[in-house]
Coordinates of C-alpha atoms in Angstrom, one line a residue:
Chain A
M1 CA -26.6 -19.2 -9.1
L2 CA -28.5 -15.9 -9.1
S3 CA -28.9 -16.3 -5.4
Y4 CA -25.2 -17.0 -5.2
I5 CA -24.9 -14.0 -6.9
A6 CA -27.6 -11.8 -5.0
R7 CA -25.4 -13.5 -1.6
R8 CA -22.0 -12.1 -2.6
V9 CA -23.1 -8.8 -4.1
L10 CA -24.7 -8.2 -0.5
L11 CA -22.3 -9.0 1.3
A12 CA -20.4 -6.2 -0.2
L13 CA -22.6 -3.4 1.0
P14 CA -21.7 -3.1 4.6
T15 CA -17.6 -3.0 3.7
L16 CA -18.3 -0.4 1.2
M17 CA -20.5 1.5 3.8
L18 CA -17.6 1.7 6.5
V19 CA -15.3 2.1 3.7
A20 CA -17.0 5.5 3.3
L21 CA -17.3 6.0 7.2
A22 CA -12.9 5.6 7.6
V23 CA -12.6 7.5 4.0
F24 CA -14.6 10.5 5.7
F25 CA -12.8 9.9 8.8
L26 CA -9.4 9.7 8.1
I27 CA -9.4 13.9 6.6
R28 CA -10.8 14.6 10.5
L29 CA -7.8 13.1 11.8
I30 CA -5.2 15.4 10.5
P31 CA -4.3 17.3 13.4
G32 CA -5.9 20.8 13.5
D33 CA -8.2 22.2 11.5
P34 CA -8.1 20.6 7.7
A35 CA -9.2 23.8 6.2
V36 CA -5.8 25.4 7.1
V37 CA -3.8 22.7 7.0
M38 CA -5.4 22.2 2.8
L39 CA -4.5 25.9 2.7
G40 CA -1.3 26.5 4.3
E41 CA -0.7 28.6 7.6
G42 CA -0.3 31.6 5.9
A43 CA -4.1 31.2 4.7
D44 CA -6.1 34.4 4.9
K45 CA -9.0 34.4 6.9
A46 CA -11.7 34.3 4.4
A47 CA -10.3 31.7 1.8
V48 CA -10.6 29.2 5.5
A49 CA -13.5 30.0 6.0
A50 CA -14.7 29.5 2.6
L51 CA -13.3 26.4 2.6
H52 CA -14.8 25.2 6.2
R53 CA -18.6 26.3 4.3
E54 CA -18.0 24.3 1.5
L55 CA -16.3 21.0 3.2
G56 CA -19.3 21.5 5.9
L57 CA -17.1 21.7 8.6
D58 CA -19.4 24.6 10.6
R59 CA -21.5 21.8 10.9
P60 CA -22.4 18.8 13.6
L61 CA -19.9 15.2 11.9
P62 CA -23.4 13.0 11.3
A63 CA -24.2 16.1 9.4
Q64 CA -21.4 16.5 7.7
F65 CA -21.6 12.9 6.7
L66 CA -24.6 12.9 5.6
T67 CA -23.8 15.6 3.1
W68 CA -20.4 14.3 2.0
I69 CA -22.2 11.0 1.2
A70 CA -25.3 12.3 -0.4
H71 CA -22.6 14.2 -2.3
V72 CA -20.7 10.9 -3.3
L73 CA -23.2 9.1 -4.4
R74 CA -23.7 11.5 -7.1
G75 CA -20.6 11.2 -8.4
D76 CA -19.1 14.2 -6.6
L77 CA -16.7 13.9 -5.5
G78 CA -15.6 17.6 -5.1
Q79 CA -12.8 19.7 -6.2
S80 CA -9.4 19.5 -6.5
I81 CA -7.9 21.7 -3.8
S82 CA -4.3 22.9 -6.4
T83 CA -6.3 22.9 -9.8
G84 CA -9.8 23.2 -8.4
E85 CA -10.5 20.3 -11.4
P86 CA -13.4 18.3 -9.8
V87 CA -11.8 15.3 -8.2
A88 CA -14.4 12.5 -9.9
G89 CA -13.1 12.9 -13.7
L90 CA -9.4 13.6 -12.5
I91 CA -9.3 10.1 -11.0
L92 CA -11.3 8.1 -13.7
Q93 CA -9.2 10.0 -16.6
R94 CA -6.0 8.7 -14.4
F95 CA -7.4 5.5 -13.7
R96 CA -7.6 4.2 -17.6
L97 CA -3.7 4.0 -17.9
T98 CA -3.6 2.5 -14.9
A99 CA -6.5 0.2 -15.3
M100 CA -4.9 -0.5 -18.7
V101 CA -0.8 -1.2 -17.5
V102 CA -2.2 -3.5 -14.6
L103 CA -4.7 -4.9 -16.5
A104 CA -1.8 -6.0 -18.8
A105 CA 0.7 -7.0 -16.2
V106 CA -1.3 -9.1 -14.2
S107 CA -2.8 -11.3 -17.4
L108 CA 0.6 -11.9 -18.7
A109 CA 2.1 -13.2 -15.6
T110 CA -1.2 -15.3 -15.0
L111 CA -0.1 -16.9 -18.0
I112 CA 3.2 -17.1 -17.0
A113 CA 1.8 -18.4 -13.7
I114 CA -0.4 -21.3 -14.7
A115 CA 2.6 -22.3 -17.7
A116 CA 5.6 -22.6 -15.4
G117 CA 3.6 -24.0 -12.4
M118 CA 1.8 -26.2 -14.1
V119 CA 5.3 -27.7 -16.3
A120 CA 6.4 -27.2 -12.6
A121 CA 4.3 -29.6 -10.7
W122 CA 3.6 -32.2 -13.6
R123 CA 8.0 -32.3 -13.7
R124 CA 8.3 -32.0 -10.1
D125 CA 11.8 -32.6 -8.5
T126 CA 13.2 -31.7 -11.7
S127 CA 15.4 -29.7 -13.0
I128 CA 12.6 -27.2 -15.0
D129 CA 10.9 -27.5 -11.4
L130 CA 14.0 -26.7 -9.8
A131 CA 15.0 -23.6 -12.3
V132 CA 10.7 -22.7 -12.4
V133 CA 11.1 -22.3 -7.8
G134 CA 14.3 -20.8 -8.4
A135 CA 13.3 -18.2 -10.9
S136 CA 9.8 -17.9 -8.9
T137 CA 11.6 -17.3 -5.5
L138 CA 14.1 -14.3 -6.9
V139 CA 11.8 -12.5 -8.5
L140 CA 10.0 -12.8 -4.9
A141 CA 12.9 -10.6 -3.2
I142 CA 13.3 -7.5 -6.1
P143 CA 11.3 -4.8 -5.2
S144 CA 9.3 -3.6 -8.5
F145 CA 10.8 0.0 -8.3
W146 CA 14.3 -1.4 -8.5
L147 CA 13.6 -4.1 -11.4
A148 CA 12.4 -1.1 -12.8
L149 CA 15.3 1.1 -12.6
V150 CA 16.9 -1.4 -13.4
L151 CA 15.2 -2.1 -16.4
L152 CA 15.4 1.5 -17.9
L153 CA 18.9 1.2 -17.2
V154 CA 19.6 -1.3 -19.6
F155 CA 16.4 -0.7 -22.4
G156 CA 15.7 2.9 -22.4
L157 CA 19.6 4.1 -21.3
K158 CA 22.5 1.9 -22.8
L159 CA 21.2 -0.5 -25.1
G160 CA 18.6 2.7 -26.6
W161 CA 15.3 0.9 -27.4
L162 CA 12.9 2.2 -25.7
P163 CA 11.5 5.7 -24.7
F164 CA 13.3 6.7 -21.3
V165 CA 10.5 8.3 -19.5
G166 CA 7.3 10.3 -20.1
Y167 CA 4.5 9.6 -21.4
V168 CA 2.2 10.1 -24.7
P169 CA -1.5 10.0 -25.0
F170 CA -2.9 7.3 -26.9
A171 CA -4.8 9.7 -29.3
E172 CA -1.8 12.0 -29.9
D173 CA 0.4 8.6 -31.2
A174 CA -0.5 5.3 -30.3
V175 CA 2.5 3.5 -31.4
Q176 CA 4.8 5.7 -29.1
A177 CA 2.0 5.6 -26.2
A178 CA 2.8 1.6 -26.6
L179 CA 6.3 1.9 -26.7
F180 CA 6.3 3.7 -23.3
L181 CA 4.2 1.2 -21.6
V182 CA 6.3 -2.0 -22.3
L183 CA 9.0 -1.6 -19.6
P184 CA 6.2 -0.7 -16.3
I185 CA 3.9 -3.7 -18.2
L186 CA 7.0 -5.7 -18.5
T187 CA 8.3 -5.3 -15.1
L188 CA 5.1 -5.9 -13.3
T189 CA 4.9 -8.6 -15.3
I190 CA 7.8 -9.9 -13.6
T191 CA 7.6 -8.9 -10.5
E192 CA 3.7 -10.2 -10.1
S193 CA 4.4 -13.5 -12.1
G194 CA 6.6 -15.4 -9.0
V195 CA 3.6 -15.3 -6.0
L196 CA 1.2 -17.1 -8.7
T197 CA 3.6 -19.0 -10.2
R198 CA 4.2 -20.9 -6.9
M199 CA 0.4 -20.7 -6.2
M200 CA -0.3 -22.7 -9.1
R201 CA 2.5 -25.0 -9.0
S202 CA 1.9 -25.9 -5.1
S203 CA -2.2 -26.1 -5.6
A204 CA -1.3 -29.2 -9.0
I205 CA 0.5 -30.8 -7.0
E206 CA -2.0 -30.7 -4.5
V207 CA -4.6 -32.1 -6.9
M208 CA -2.3 -34.5 -8.8
R209 CA -1.7 -36.3 -5.6
L210 CA -5.6 -37.4 -5.8
E211 CA -7.4 -40.3 -6.2
Y212 CA -8.9 -39.3 -9.9
V213 CA -6.1 -38.0 -11.4
T214 CA -4.3 -41.9 -10.8
H215 CA -7.6 -42.5 -12.3
A216 CA -7.7 -40.8 -15.4
R217 CA -4.9 -41.5 -15.7
A218 CA -5.1 -45.1 -15.4
K219 CA -8.0 -45.0 -17.9
G220 CA -5.5 -43.9 -20.7
L221 CA -5.4 -40.3 -20.9
S222 CA -2.6 -38.9 -22.1
E223 CA -0.8 -36.5 -20.3
T224 CA -2.2 -33.1 -21.8
T225 CA -5.9 -34.1 -21.3
V226 CA -5.2 -35.5 -17.6
L227 CA -3.0 -32.0 -17.7
R228 CA -5.9 -29.6 -18.9
R229 CA -8.6 -31.6 -18.0
H230 CA -8.4 -33.4 -14.8
V231 CA -5.8 -31.2 -12.8
F232 CA -6.1 -27.7 -13.4
P233 CA -9.2 -27.2 -13.9
N234 CA -9.1 -27.8 -9.5
A235 CA -6.3 -26.6 -8.8
F236 CA -6.9 -23.1 -10.1
A237 CA -8.9 -21.4 -7.9
P238 CA -5.8 -20.6 -5.4
T239 CA -4.4 -18.7 -7.8
L240 CA -7.3 -16.9 -8.9
T241 CA -8.2 -15.5 -6.1
L242 CA -4.1 -14.5 -5.6
V243 CA -4.9 -12.9 -9.3
G244 CA -7.6 -10.7 -7.0
L245 CA -5.6 -9.9 -4.3
T246 CA -3.4 -8.9 -6.4
L247 CA -5.2 -6.5 -8.9
G248 CA -6.2 -5.4 -5.8
H249 CA -3.1 -4.8 -4.7
L250 CA -1.3 -3.5 -7.3
L251 CA -3.4 -0.3 -7.6
G252 CA -1.5 0.8 -4.5
G253 CA 1.5 -0.5 -5.8
I254 CA 2.1 0.5 -9.0
A255 CA 2.5 4.5 -7.4
V256 CA 6.1 3.4 -7.4
I257 CA 6.7 2.1 -10.9
E258 CA 4.5 5.6 -12.0
T259 CA 7.0 7.7 -10.3
V260 CA 9.6 6.0 -12.0
F261 CA 8.4 5.5 -15.3
T262 CA 6.7 9.3 -14.5
L263 CA 3.1 7.8 -16.4
P264 CA -0.4 10.1 -15.3
G265 CA -1.9 7.2 -13.7
L266 CA -3.8 6.9 -10.5
G267 CA -1.1 5.8 -8.1
R268 CA 0.9 8.7 -9.3
L269 CA -2.6 11.3 -8.6
M270 CA -2.4 9.7 -5.2
V271 CA 1.1 10.5 -4.3
E272 CA 1.3 13.6 -5.8
S273 CA -1.8 14.7 -3.9
I274 CA -0.5 13.4 -1.0
L275 CA 2.6 15.9 -1.7
A276 CA 0.7 19.1 -2.6
R277 CA -1.6 18.1 0.3
D278 CA -4.5 18.4 -1.7
Y279 CA -6.8 16.2 0.6
P280 CA -9.8 15.9 -1.2
V281 CA -7.8 14.1 -4.1
V282 CA -6.5 11.7 -1.7
Q283 CA -9.9 10.8 -0.5
G284 CA -11.8 10.3 -3.2
C285 CA -8.7 8.2 -4.3
L286 CA -8.9 5.8 -1.3
L287 CA -12.3 5.8 -1.8
F288 CA -11.9 4.7 -5.4
T289 CA -8.8 2.3 -4.7
A290 CA -11.5 0.7 -1.6
C291 CA -14.3 0.5 -4.7
V292 CA -12.5 -1.0 -7.4
Y293 CA -10.8 -3.6 -5.0
I294 CA -13.9 -4.6 -3.3
A295 CA -15.1 -4.7 -6.9
V296 CA -12.3 -6.6 -8.5
N297 CA -12.3 -9.5 -5.1
L298 CA -16.5 -9.9 -6.0
V299 CA -16.2 -10.8 -9.8
V300 CA -13.8 -13.1 -8.6
D301 CA -15.8 -15.2 -6.1
L302 CA -18.6 -14.8 -9.1
C303 CA -16.0 -16.4 -10.8
Y304 CA -15.3 -20.1 -9.1
P305 CA -18.6 -21.7 -9.7
L306 CA -16.8 -21.0 -13.8
F307 CA -14.6 -23.6 -12.5
D308 CA -16.0 -25.7 -9.9
P309 CA -19.9 -25.8 -9.5
R310 CA -20.0 -27.3 -5.8
V311 CA -18.9 -23.5 -5.0
A312 CA -22.7 -22.3 -6.1
A313 CA -24.8 -24.7 -4.7
A314 CA -22.8 -24.4 -0.8
Chain B
M1 CA 16.1 -33.5 13.9
P2 CA 15.1 -32.1 10.3
R3 CA 17.7 -32.2 8.0
L4 CA 18.7 -28.5 7.5
K5 CA 18.1 -28.0 3.8
P6 CA 20.0 -26.2 1.5
N7 CA 17.1 -22.7 1.2
A8 CA 16.7 -22.8 5.1
A9 CA 21.1 -22.0 5.2
I10 CA 21.0 -19.9 2.3
G11 CA 18.3 -17.7 3.7
A12 CA 19.2 -18.2 7.5
A13 CA 23.4 -16.7 6.0
L14 CA 21.5 -13.6 4.1
V15 CA 19.8 -12.8 7.0
G16 CA 23.1 -13.8 9.2
L17 CA 24.4 -11.1 6.8
L18 CA 21.5 -8.1 7.8
L19 CA 22.4 -8.5 10.9
A20 CA 26.7 -8.8 11.3
T21 CA 25.7 -5.8 9.3
I22 CA 23.5 -3.7 11.6
L23 CA 26.2 -4.5 14.2
L24 CA 29.0 -3.4 12.3
G25 CA 27.1 -0.5 11.5
F26 CA 26.7 0.6 15.4
V27 CA 30.7 0.1 15.6
W28 CA 32.4 1.1 12.3
T29 CA 31.6 2.6 8.5
P30 CA 33.7 3.3 6.4
Y31 CA 33.5 6.5 5.6
D32 CA 30.4 9.3 8.4
P33 CA 27.7 8.6 6.3
I34 CA 25.7 11.8 6.5
A35 CA 28.7 13.6 6.0
I36 CA 28.8 16.1 3.0
D37 CA 32.2 16.0 0.4
L38 CA 31.8 18.2 -2.5
D39 CA 35.1 17.5 -3.8
H40 CA 34.0 14.4 -4.7
P41 CA 30.1 14.5 -6.1
L42 CA 29.3 11.0 -7.8
A43 CA 32.3 9.3 -7.8
A44 CA 32.5 6.0 -9.4
P45 CA 33.2 2.4 -7.9
S46 CA 36.6 2.4 -6.2
A47 CA 38.8 1.2 -4.4
A48 CA 38.2 4.3 -2.1
H49 CA 34.0 4.0 -2.2
W50 CA 33.4 0.4 -3.2
F51 CA 29.9 1.6 -4.2
G52 CA 30.9 4.9 -5.5
A53 CA 29.3 8.6 -3.7
D54 CA 26.3 10.3 -4.2
E55 CA 25.5 13.7 -5.5
F56 CA 26.5 15.0 -2.3
G57 CA 30.0 12.8 -2.7
R58 CA 28.8 10.9 0.4
D59 CA 29.5 7.2 0.8
V60 CA 27.4 4.8 -0.4
L61 CA 28.4 1.9 1.4
S62 CA 28.4 3.9 5.0
R63 CA 25.1 5.0 3.7
A64 CA 23.9 1.2 3.0
M65 CA 25.1 0.3 5.9
L66 CA 22.9 3.3 8.2
G67 CA 20.0 2.7 5.5
A68 CA 19.7 -1.5 7.0
R69 CA 20.1 -0.6 11.2
I70 CA 16.8 2.5 9.8
S71 CA 14.6 0.0 7.5
A72 CA 15.8 -3.6 10.1
A73 CA 14.5 -1.4 12.9
I74 CA 11.2 0.0 11.7
A75 CA 10.2 -3.1 9.9
A76 CA 11.0 -4.7 13.4
G77 CA 8.7 -1.8 14.7
V78 CA 5.7 -2.8 12.2
V79 CA 6.3 -6.1 13.5
A80 CA 6.7 -6.2 16.7
A81 CA 3.2 -3.8 16.9
A82 CA 1.1 -5.5 14.3
V83 CA 2.2 -9.1 15.6
S84 CA 1.4 -7.9 20.0
V85 CA -2.2 -6.0 18.8
G86 CA -3.1 -8.3 16.8
L87 CA -2.8 -11.2 18.9
M88 CA -5.0 -10.0 22.0
L89 CA -7.0 -8.7 19.0
G90 CA -8.1 -11.9 17.0
L91 CA -7.4 -14.1 20.8
V92 CA -10.4 -11.7 21.7
A93 CA -12.5 -12.0 18.9
G94 CA -12.0 -15.9 18.2
F95 CA -12.1 -17.1 22.2
V96 CA -15.0 -15.2 23.1
G97 CA -16.9 -14.9 20.3
G98 CA -20.6 -14.0 19.2
W99 CA -21.2 -10.0 18.9
L100 CA -17.6 -8.6 19.7
D101 CA -16.2 -11.2 17.1
R102 CA -18.6 -10.0 14.5
A103 CA -17.7 -6.4 15.3
L104 CA -14.2 -6.7 15.3
M105 CA -14.6 -8.8 11.9
I106 CA -16.6 -6.0 10.6
V107 CA -13.8 -3.5 11.3
N108 CA -11.0 -6.1 10.3
D109 CA -12.6 -6.2 6.9
T110 CA -13.0 -2.8 6.8
V111 CA -9.1 -2.2 6.8
L112 CA -8.6 -5.0 4.1
A113 CA -10.4 -3.2 1.4
F114 CA -7.8 -1.0 1.0
P115 CA -4.3 -2.1 -0.4
G116 CA -1.6 -2.3 2.5
I117 CA 0.6 0.1 0.7
L118 CA -2.2 2.9 -0.3
L119 CA -3.5 2.8 2.7
A120 CA 0.0 3.7 5.2
L121 CA 0.5 6.4 2.2
A122 CA -2.8 7.9 3.1
L123 CA -1.7 7.6 7.1
M124 CA 1.3 9.1 6.3
A125 CA -0.6 11.5 4.9
V126 CA -2.2 12.4 7.6
L127 CA 0.3 11.5 10.3
G128 CA 3.3 13.4 8.5
P129 CA 7.3 12.0 8.4
S130 CA 9.2 10.5 11.4
Y131 CA 9.5 6.6 12.2
G132 CA 6.5 6.8 14.9
S133 CA 4.0 7.6 12.4
L134 CA 5.7 4.7 9.8
I135 CA 5.4 2.6 12.0
L136 CA 1.7 2.9 12.8
A137 CA 1.0 3.2 9.1
L138 CA 2.4 0.0 8.4
G139 CA 1.3 -1.4 11.5
V140 CA -2.4 -0.5 10.6
A141 CA -2.0 -1.3 7.2
Y142 CA -1.1 -4.8 8.2
L143 CA -2.9 -5.7 11.6
P144 CA -5.4 -7.5 10.2
S145 CA -3.8 -10.2 7.8
I146 CA -2.7 -11.5 11.6
V147 CA -6.3 -10.7 13.4
R148 CA -7.5 -12.9 11.2
V149 CA -4.8 -16.0 10.7
V150 CA -4.6 -15.6 14.6
R151 CA -8.7 -15.6 14.6
A152 CA -8.5 -18.4 12.4
A153 CA -6.4 -21.0 14.8
V154 CA -7.7 -20.3 17.6
L155 CA -11.2 -20.9 16.3
S156 CA -10.0 -24.4 15.4
L157 CA -8.4 -24.5 18.5
R158 CA -10.9 -23.8 20.8
E159 CA -12.9 -26.9 19.6
R160 CA -9.8 -29.3 20.5
E161 CA -9.9 -31.3 24.1
F162 CA -7.7 -30.1 26.1
V163 CA -9.3 -26.7 25.5
E164 CA -12.1 -27.9 26.8
A165 CA -10.2 -30.1 29.3
S166 CA -8.9 -27.0 31.5
R167 CA -12.4 -25.4 30.6
V168 CA -14.4 -28.8 32.2
A169 CA -11.0 -28.5 34.9
G170 CA -12.7 -25.0 35.9
D171 CA -9.7 -22.6 35.2
S172 CA -10.8 -19.5 34.5
G173 CA -11.7 -18.4 30.3
L174 CA -8.3 -16.2 30.9
Y175 CA -6.3 -18.9 31.7
T176 CA -7.2 -21.2 29.3
M177 CA -7.2 -18.6 26.9
L178 CA -3.6 -17.6 27.7
R179 CA -2.0 -20.7 28.8
H180 CA -3.4 -23.1 26.7
V181 CA -4.9 -22.0 23.1
L182 CA -2.1 -18.7 22.9
P183 CA 1.2 -21.2 22.6
N184 CA -0.4 -23.6 20.1
A185 CA -2.3 -20.6 17.6
L186 CA 1.8 -19.2 18.2
P187 CA 3.0 -21.2 15.0
P188 CA 1.1 -19.4 12.1
V189 CA 2.1 -16.4 13.8
V190 CA 5.7 -16.8 13.7
V191 CA 5.6 -17.8 10.1
L192 CA 3.4 -14.7 9.1
A193 CA 5.7 -12.6 11.1
T194 CA 9.1 -13.8 9.3
S195 CA 6.9 -12.4 6.2
L196 CA 5.8 -9.4 7.7
F197 CA 9.6 -8.4 8.3
G198 CA 9.8 -8.9 4.2
W199 CA 7.2 -7.0 3.9
A200 CA 7.3 -4.3 6.0
I201 CA 10.9 -3.7 4.6
L202 CA 9.7 -3.4 1.1
S203 CA 6.8 -1.3 2.2
E204 CA 9.3 1.1 3.9
S205 CA 11.6 1.5 0.9
A206 CA 8.9 2.3 -1.6
L207 CA 7.2 5.0 0.8
S208 CA 10.4 6.6 1.2
F209 CA 11.3 5.9 -2.4
L210 CA 8.2 7.7 -3.1
G211 CA 9.3 10.5 -0.8
V212 CA 6.7 10.3 2.0
G213 CA 8.8 7.7 4.1
V214 CA 11.6 8.2 6.5
P215 CA 12.8 12.0 5.1
P216 CA 16.6 12.6 3.8
P217 CA 19.4 13.5 5.5
A218 CA 18.9 9.8 7.4
P219 CA 19.3 7.1 4.8
T220 CA 17.3 4.2 4.1
W221 CA 17.4 1.6 1.0
G222 CA 14.5 2.7 -0.2
N223 CA 15.4 7.1 -0.3
M224 CA 18.5 6.6 -2.0
L225 CA 16.9 4.4 -4.5
S226 CA 14.7 7.9 -4.7
S227 CA 17.7 9.9 -5.1
A228 CA 19.5 7.8 -7.7
R229 CA 16.8 8.6 -9.8
P230 CA 17.3 12.0 -11.3
Y231 CA 21.3 10.4 -11.9
M232 CA 20.5 7.4 -13.3
E233 CA 22.5 8.5 -16.8
R234 CA 25.7 9.7 -14.8
A235 CA 25.9 7.6 -11.6
S236 CA 23.9 4.4 -12.8
W237 CA 26.1 2.4 -9.3
L238 CA 24.0 4.5 -7.4
S239 CA 20.9 2.7 -7.8
I240 CA 23.0 -1.1 -7.5
A241 CA 24.1 -1.2 -3.5
P242 CA 20.4 -0.4 -1.8
G243 CA 18.8 -2.7 -4.4
L244 CA 20.6 -5.0 -3.9
C245 CA 19.9 -4.4 -0.2
I246 CA 16.8 -5.2 -0.5
A247 CA 16.6 -8.2 -2.6
L248 CA 19.2 -10.2 -0.6
T249 CA 17.6 -8.7 2.3
L250 CA 13.9 -10.7 0.9
L251 CA 15.2 -13.3 -0.4
G252 CA 16.3 -14.3 3.3
V253 CA 13.1 -13.6 5.3
N254 CA 11.2 -15.0 1.9
L255 CA 13.5 -18.6 2.4
L256 CA 13.7 -18.5 6.2
G257 CA 9.9 -18.1 6.4
D258 CA 9.4 -20.9 3.7
A259 CA 11.8 -23.1 5.4
L260 CA 9.8 -22.0 8.9
R261 CA 6.8 -23.2 7.2
D262 CA 8.1 -26.9 5.9
W263 CA 9.3 -27.2 10.1
L264 CA 5.9 -25.8 11.9
D265 CA 3.7 -27.4 9.8
P266 CA 4.8 -30.4 7.7
R267 CA 2.7 -31.1 5.0
D268 CA 3.8 -32.4 2.2
D269 CA 3.3 -29.4 -0.5
G270 CA 6.0 -28.8 -2.0

């Protein structure tokens, strides 16, 4: 088990290194002088020269990269050009909200997917199954930001049950803050449950066809025990992988949701900094998100042995 | 000949509807999609404007029709770019193997380490908004998944008898690759390309919604939704047509993709 963990962690290191390299070079892809692009065409010469020194643009590329990576490893992602705030602090502050919304939505979506997927597989080809498959196919086709707009329209405007747009930090008013998060979490729960349900259903169907399930039934075990003890643990791995991927891709996809609900999260920060051409923040967000993505997938990999001990032994 | 399942029929009908709308848009739209009519801003749906008019009095239906063409063209461009480059890289990686394969896969995994839409966002920030950069940004974001699928198919094909036979018969590696490996690696790619078309429509509208995709006044479903947002209280109908267009297109493409997968890979998995 320990060697499995060590192997997985070691495998992630080269990817992290290359991700850092890619993020570093991204800013060099901008046509023209990055300093001028960041400060705007009419910026004065002294400011451009100062930024050049700060970004180390006057030195050869390998030296620039080493300086940058040394800073990154110490947790220094530079300063925001528009506000002067340290990028690392900005990201961590915004990330808390994003992480809360994403984790809540994905957990709920996973629970829904497990329940709906297992029931649909168990009652395959009945009207329940048809309803589950139909609903998840429909949900899969609905763009999250459109669903967000429609939910806002219904619950925020027409019914007036929930606050329209905006956000209050938890520290100020926890109840209000929670109310502001209901619709974003609901939106993502709905849109993400579709693909997870389909995956859970199809892997449960595959497992139910195996002989040991027939055997378990023949032993006279109750249907619930068969599903819970024999089908679910062996059918869950593909869904778990997908949960990991979903968590990761939502770190990007959340940008549109945070825009609709005007939530000050990480996705919104990324979009704002792109529109403001605040490249140190863009760079920081990208690097941070990629690291979280790699970390999440690592954690998912490490979870497999909990469901299937054969993975660690292999 | 397999029986046409109802969901495949619905999928085909929806995709057909999209194509018909695009073709019709070339010869006729109810109004000029970008003509401003300041006498009727935010007009409610009526016989004159079926889906209403936007803040500049532009007809929503006409704009959605033109938007269909732009969104579909960009998505088709993304699919064409990602599939052609992905086929090439996947074939070479899987067939040649060795250090070249390892190097390609390392780069591939690095790109995969970024959430697709975020990578596209960042690339758009660097490239600036244009159709070309949208296709490039989304193409790069989706390329790694194609490369992986092609490579996996090639790796399993490489061990098959007919490929071995071609090699033993003295065919050149290139000939074997193009004549025997490539055609057999296509089915999974066709299925993935179908889904990719749907994802590209969705991602393009998300990027346009965020204001880093297709710049106005050219309409896409995404930027129509984006400009509808401030008028939600007064003109909620503005977000109906573009949202429905995206949802119906995705539904059609997904159903067709499922049907295609069942047909090409008739494993009974529900």
